[in-house]
PDB file of C-alpha atoms and ligand atoms in Angstrom:
ATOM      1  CA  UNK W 751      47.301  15.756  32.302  1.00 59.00           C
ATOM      2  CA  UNK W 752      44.078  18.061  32.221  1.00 70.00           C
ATOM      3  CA  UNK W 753      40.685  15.852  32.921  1.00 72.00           C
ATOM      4  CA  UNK W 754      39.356  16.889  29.531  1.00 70.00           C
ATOM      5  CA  UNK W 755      42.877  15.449  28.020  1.00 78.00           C
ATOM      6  CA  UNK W 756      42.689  12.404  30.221  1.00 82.00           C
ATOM      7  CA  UNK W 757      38.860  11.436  29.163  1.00 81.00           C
ATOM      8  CA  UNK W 758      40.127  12.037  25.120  1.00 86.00           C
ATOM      9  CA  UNK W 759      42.368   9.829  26.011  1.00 87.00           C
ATOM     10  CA  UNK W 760      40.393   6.777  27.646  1.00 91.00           C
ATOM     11  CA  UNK W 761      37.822   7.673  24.180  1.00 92.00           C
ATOM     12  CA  UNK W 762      40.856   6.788  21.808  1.00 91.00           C
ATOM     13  CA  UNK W 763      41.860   3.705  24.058  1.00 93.00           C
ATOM     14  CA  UNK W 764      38.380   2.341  24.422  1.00 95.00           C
ATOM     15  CA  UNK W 765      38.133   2.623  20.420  1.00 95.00           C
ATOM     16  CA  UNK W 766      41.465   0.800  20.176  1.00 94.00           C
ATOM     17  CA  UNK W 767      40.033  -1.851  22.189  1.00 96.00           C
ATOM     18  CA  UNK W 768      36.345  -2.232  20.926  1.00 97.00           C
ATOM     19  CA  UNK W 769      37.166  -0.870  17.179  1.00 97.00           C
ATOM     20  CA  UNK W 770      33.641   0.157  15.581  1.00 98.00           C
ATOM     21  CA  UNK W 771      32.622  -0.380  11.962  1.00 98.00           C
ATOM     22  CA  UNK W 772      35.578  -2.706  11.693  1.00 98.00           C
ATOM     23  CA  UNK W 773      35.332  -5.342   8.913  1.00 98.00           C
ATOM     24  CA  UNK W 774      34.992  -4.903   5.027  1.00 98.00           C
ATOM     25  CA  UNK W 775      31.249  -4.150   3.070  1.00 98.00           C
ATOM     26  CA  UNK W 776      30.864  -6.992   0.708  1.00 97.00           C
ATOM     27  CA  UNK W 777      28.793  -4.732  -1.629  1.00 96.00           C
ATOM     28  CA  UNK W 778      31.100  -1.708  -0.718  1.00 97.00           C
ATOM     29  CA  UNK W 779      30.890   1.333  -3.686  1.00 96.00           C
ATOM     30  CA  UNK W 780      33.570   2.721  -2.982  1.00 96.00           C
ATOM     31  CA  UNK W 781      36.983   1.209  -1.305  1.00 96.00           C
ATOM     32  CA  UNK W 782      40.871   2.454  -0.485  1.00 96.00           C
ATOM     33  CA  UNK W 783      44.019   1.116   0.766  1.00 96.00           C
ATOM     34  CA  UNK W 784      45.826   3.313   3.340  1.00 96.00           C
ATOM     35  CA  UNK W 785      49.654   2.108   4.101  1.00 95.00           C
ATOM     36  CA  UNK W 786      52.403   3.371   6.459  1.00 94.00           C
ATOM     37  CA  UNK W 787      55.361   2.337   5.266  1.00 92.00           C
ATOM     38  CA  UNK W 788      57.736   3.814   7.770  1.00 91.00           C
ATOM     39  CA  UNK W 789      56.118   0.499  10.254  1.00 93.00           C
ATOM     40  CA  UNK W 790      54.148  -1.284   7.571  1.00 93.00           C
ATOM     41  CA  UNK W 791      50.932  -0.665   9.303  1.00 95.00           C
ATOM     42  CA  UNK W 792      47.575  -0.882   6.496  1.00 96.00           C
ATOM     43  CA  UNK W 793      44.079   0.822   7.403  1.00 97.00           C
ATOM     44  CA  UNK W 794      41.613  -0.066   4.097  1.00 97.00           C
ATOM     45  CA  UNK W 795      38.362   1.520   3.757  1.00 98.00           C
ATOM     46  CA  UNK W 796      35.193   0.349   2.221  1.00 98.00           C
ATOM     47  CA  UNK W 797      31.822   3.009   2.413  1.00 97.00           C
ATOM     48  CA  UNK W 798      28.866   2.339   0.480  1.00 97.00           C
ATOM     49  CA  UNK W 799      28.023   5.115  -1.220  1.00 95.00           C
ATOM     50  CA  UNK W 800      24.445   6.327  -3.182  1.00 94.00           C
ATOM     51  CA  UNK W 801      23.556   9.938  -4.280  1.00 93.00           C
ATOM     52  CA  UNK W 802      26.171  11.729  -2.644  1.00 93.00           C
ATOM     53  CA  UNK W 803      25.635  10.180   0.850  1.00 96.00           C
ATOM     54  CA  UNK W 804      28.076   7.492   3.064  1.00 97.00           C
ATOM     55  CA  UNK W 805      25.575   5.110   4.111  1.00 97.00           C
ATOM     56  CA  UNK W 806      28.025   3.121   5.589  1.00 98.00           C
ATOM     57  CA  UNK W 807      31.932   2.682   6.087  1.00 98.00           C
ATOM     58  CA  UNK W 808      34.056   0.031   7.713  1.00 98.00           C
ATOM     59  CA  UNK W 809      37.903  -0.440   8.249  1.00 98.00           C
ATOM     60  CA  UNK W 810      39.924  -3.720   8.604  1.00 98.00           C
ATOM     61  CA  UNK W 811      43.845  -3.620   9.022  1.00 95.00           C
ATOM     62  CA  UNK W 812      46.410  -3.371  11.507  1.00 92.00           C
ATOM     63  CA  UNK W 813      47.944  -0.754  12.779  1.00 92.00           C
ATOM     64  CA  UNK W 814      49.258   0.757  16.379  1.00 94.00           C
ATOM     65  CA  UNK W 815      46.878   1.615  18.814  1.00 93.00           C
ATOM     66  CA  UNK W 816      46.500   5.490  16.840  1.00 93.00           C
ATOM     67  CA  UNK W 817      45.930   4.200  13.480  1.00 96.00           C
ATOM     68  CA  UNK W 818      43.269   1.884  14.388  1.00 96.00           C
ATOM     69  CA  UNK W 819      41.268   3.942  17.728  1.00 95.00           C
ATOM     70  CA  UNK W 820      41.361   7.028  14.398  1.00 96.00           C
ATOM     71  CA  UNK W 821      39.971   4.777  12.128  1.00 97.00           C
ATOM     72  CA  UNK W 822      37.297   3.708  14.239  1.00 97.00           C
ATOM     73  CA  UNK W 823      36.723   7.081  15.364  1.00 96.00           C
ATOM     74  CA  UNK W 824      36.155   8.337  11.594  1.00 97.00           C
ATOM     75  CA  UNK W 825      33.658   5.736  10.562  1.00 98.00           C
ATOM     76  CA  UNK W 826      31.296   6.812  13.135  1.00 97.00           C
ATOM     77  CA  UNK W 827      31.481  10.723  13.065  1.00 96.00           C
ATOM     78  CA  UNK W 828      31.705  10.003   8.812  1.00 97.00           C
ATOM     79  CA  UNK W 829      28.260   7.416   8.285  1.00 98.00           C
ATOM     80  CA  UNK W 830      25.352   8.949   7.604  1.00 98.00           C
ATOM     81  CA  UNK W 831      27.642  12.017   6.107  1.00 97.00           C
ATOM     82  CA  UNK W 832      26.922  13.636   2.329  1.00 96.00           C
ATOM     83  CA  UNK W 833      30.920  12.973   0.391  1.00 96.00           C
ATOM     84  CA  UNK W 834      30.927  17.231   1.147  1.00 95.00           C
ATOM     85  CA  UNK W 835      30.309  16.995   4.534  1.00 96.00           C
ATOM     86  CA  UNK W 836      32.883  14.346   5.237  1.00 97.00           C
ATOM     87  CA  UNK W 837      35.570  16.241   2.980  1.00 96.00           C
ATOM     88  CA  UNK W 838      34.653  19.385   5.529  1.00 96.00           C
ATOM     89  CA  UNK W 839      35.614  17.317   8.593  1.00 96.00           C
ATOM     90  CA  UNK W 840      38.533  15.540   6.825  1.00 97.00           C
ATOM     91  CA  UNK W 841      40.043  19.333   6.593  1.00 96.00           C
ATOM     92  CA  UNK W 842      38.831  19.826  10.253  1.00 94.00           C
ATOM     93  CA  UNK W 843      40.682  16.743  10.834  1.00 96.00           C
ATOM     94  CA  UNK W 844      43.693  17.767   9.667  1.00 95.00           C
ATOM     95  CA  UNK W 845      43.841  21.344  11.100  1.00 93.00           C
ATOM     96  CA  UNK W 846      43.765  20.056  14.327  1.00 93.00           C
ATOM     97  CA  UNK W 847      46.673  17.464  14.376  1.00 94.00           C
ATOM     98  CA  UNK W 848      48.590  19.743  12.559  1.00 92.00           C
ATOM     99  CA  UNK W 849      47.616  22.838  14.632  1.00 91.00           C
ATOM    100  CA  UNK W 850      50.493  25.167  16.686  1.00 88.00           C
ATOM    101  CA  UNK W 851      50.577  23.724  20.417  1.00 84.00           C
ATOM    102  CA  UNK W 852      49.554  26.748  21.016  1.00 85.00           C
ATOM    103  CA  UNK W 853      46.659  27.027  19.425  1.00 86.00           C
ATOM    104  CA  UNK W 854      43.734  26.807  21.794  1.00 85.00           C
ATOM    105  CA  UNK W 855      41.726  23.478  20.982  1.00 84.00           C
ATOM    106  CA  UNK W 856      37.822  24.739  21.491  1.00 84.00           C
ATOM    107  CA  UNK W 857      36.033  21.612  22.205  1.00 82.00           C
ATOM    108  CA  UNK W 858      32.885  22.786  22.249  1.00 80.00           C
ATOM    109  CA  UNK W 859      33.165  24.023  18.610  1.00 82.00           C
ATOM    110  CA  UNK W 860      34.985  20.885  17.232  1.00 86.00           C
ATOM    111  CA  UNK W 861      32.399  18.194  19.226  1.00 87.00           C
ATOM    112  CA  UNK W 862      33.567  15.196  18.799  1.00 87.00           C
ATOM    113  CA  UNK W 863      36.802  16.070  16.714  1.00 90.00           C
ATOM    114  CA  UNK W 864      38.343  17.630  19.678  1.00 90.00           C
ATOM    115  CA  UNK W 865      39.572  14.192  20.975  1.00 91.00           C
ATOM    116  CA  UNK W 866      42.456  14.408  18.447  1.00 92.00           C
ATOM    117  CA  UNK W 867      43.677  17.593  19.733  1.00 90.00           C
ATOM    118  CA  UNK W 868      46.221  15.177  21.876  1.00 88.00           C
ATOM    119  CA  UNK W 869      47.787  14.170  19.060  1.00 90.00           C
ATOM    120  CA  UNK W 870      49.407  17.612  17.875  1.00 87.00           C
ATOM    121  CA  UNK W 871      51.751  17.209  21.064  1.00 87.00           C
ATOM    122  CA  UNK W 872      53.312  14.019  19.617  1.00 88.00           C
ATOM    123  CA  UNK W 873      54.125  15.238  15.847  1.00 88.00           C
ATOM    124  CA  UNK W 874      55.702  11.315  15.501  1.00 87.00           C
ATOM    125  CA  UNK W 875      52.012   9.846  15.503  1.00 91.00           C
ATOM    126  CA  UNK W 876      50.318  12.565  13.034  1.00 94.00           C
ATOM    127  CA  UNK W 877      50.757  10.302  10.058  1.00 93.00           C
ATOM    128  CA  UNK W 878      49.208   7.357  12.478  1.00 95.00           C
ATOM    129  CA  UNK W 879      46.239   9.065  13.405  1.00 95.00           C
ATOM    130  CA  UNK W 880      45.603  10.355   9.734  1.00 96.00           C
ATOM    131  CA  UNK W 881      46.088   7.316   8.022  1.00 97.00           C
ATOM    132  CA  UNK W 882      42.715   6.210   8.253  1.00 97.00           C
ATOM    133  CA  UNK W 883      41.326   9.764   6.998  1.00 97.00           C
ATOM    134  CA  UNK W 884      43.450   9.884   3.811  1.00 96.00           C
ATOM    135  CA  UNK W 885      42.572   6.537   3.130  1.00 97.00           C
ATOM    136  CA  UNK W 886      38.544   7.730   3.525  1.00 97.00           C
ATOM    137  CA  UNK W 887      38.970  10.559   1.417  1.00 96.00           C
ATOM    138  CA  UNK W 888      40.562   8.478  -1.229  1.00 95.00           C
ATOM    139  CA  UNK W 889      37.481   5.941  -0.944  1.00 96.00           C
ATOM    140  CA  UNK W 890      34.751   8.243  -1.245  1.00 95.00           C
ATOM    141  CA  UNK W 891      36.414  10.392  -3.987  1.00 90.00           C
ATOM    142  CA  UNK W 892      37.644   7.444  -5.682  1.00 75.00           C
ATOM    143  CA  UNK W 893      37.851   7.508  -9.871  1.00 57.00           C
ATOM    144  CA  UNK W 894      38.139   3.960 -10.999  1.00 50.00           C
ATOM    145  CA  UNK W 895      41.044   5.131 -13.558  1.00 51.00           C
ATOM    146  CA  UNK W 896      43.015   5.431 -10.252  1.00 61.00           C
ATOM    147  CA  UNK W 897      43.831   2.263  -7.754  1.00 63.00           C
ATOM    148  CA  UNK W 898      47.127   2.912  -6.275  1.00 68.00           C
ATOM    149  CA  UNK W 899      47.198   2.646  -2.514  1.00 74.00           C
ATOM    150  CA  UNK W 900      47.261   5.473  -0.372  1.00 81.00           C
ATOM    151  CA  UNK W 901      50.897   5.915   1.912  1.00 81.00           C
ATOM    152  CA  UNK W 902      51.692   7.939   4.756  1.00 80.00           C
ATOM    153  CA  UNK W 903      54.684   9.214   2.484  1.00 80.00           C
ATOM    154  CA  UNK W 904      52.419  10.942   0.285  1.00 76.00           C
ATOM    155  CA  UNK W 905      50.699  13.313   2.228  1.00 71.00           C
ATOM    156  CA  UNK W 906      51.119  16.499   2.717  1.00 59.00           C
ATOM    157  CA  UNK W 907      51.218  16.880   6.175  1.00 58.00           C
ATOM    158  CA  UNK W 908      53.961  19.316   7.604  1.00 48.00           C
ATOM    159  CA  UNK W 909      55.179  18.248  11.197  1.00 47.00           C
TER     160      UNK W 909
HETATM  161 FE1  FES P 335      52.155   2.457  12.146  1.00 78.97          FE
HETATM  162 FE2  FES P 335      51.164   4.146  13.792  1.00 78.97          FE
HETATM  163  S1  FES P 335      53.017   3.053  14.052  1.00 78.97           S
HETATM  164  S2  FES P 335      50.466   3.718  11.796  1.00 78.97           S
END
């Protein structure tokens, strides 16, 4: 395993381990539930959002280490984020889990992203490590005539 693969990894273990923004809003705006039901794991998402901007987003659930190290990972690179910003790095998201191994992964134009590029090499945990994202973009572009739950089984992810 390269260094820079090896240090991604130790990020998405350490954010397994010490999840951040992990709990619910009380006065959340905006809220999602995110289910896997291939293992039954749940990531929910509650962001408090005013005039376009995330001023803050949390996660509670359980899930494998993936689910919940991603969903930590996502609340911090999404606070402080306008809802078209964060829909810009959900797609940036996605393009590199579901990228060709091999396509090169250019860390130094995806920043922070470029921990998941890992995760293209184990297709199985794609729907783990996105769980948390679909659930955020269903949160933060949520239309109260529409509650259902986010699944795994609904996205359109092709691995
Ligand atoms: Fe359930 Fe990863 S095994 S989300």
């Amino acid at each position: 395993m390269s260094e820079i693969n090896e240090l991604y990894q130790q990020v998405i273990l350490d954010h397994n381990k010490n999840p951040r923004n992990f709990g619910i809003i009380d006065d959340a705006t905006n809220t999602a539930e995110g289910h896997n039901p291939l293992c039954g794991d749940q990531i929910d998402v509650y962001a408090k959002v005013e005039s376009g901007k995330i001023l803050e987003i949390k996660f509670k659930g359980a899930g494998c280490a993936i689910s919940k190290a991603s969903a930590s990972i996502m609340t911090t690179l999404i606070v402080g984020k306008t809802v078209a910003e964060a829909k810009g790095l959900f797609d940036d998201f996605i393009n590199i889990v579901t990228a060709d191994l091999s396509d090169k992964c250019d860390t130094l134009e995806l920043g922070k992203l470029a921990v998941f590029c890992g995760v293209r090499e184990y297709p199985a945990r794609v729907k783990c490590a996105s769980l948390a994202w679909h659930t955020m973009m269903k949160a933060i572009q949520k239309s109260e005539l529409d509650d259902a739950p986010v699944s795994t089984e609904d996205m359109e992810i092709t691995i």
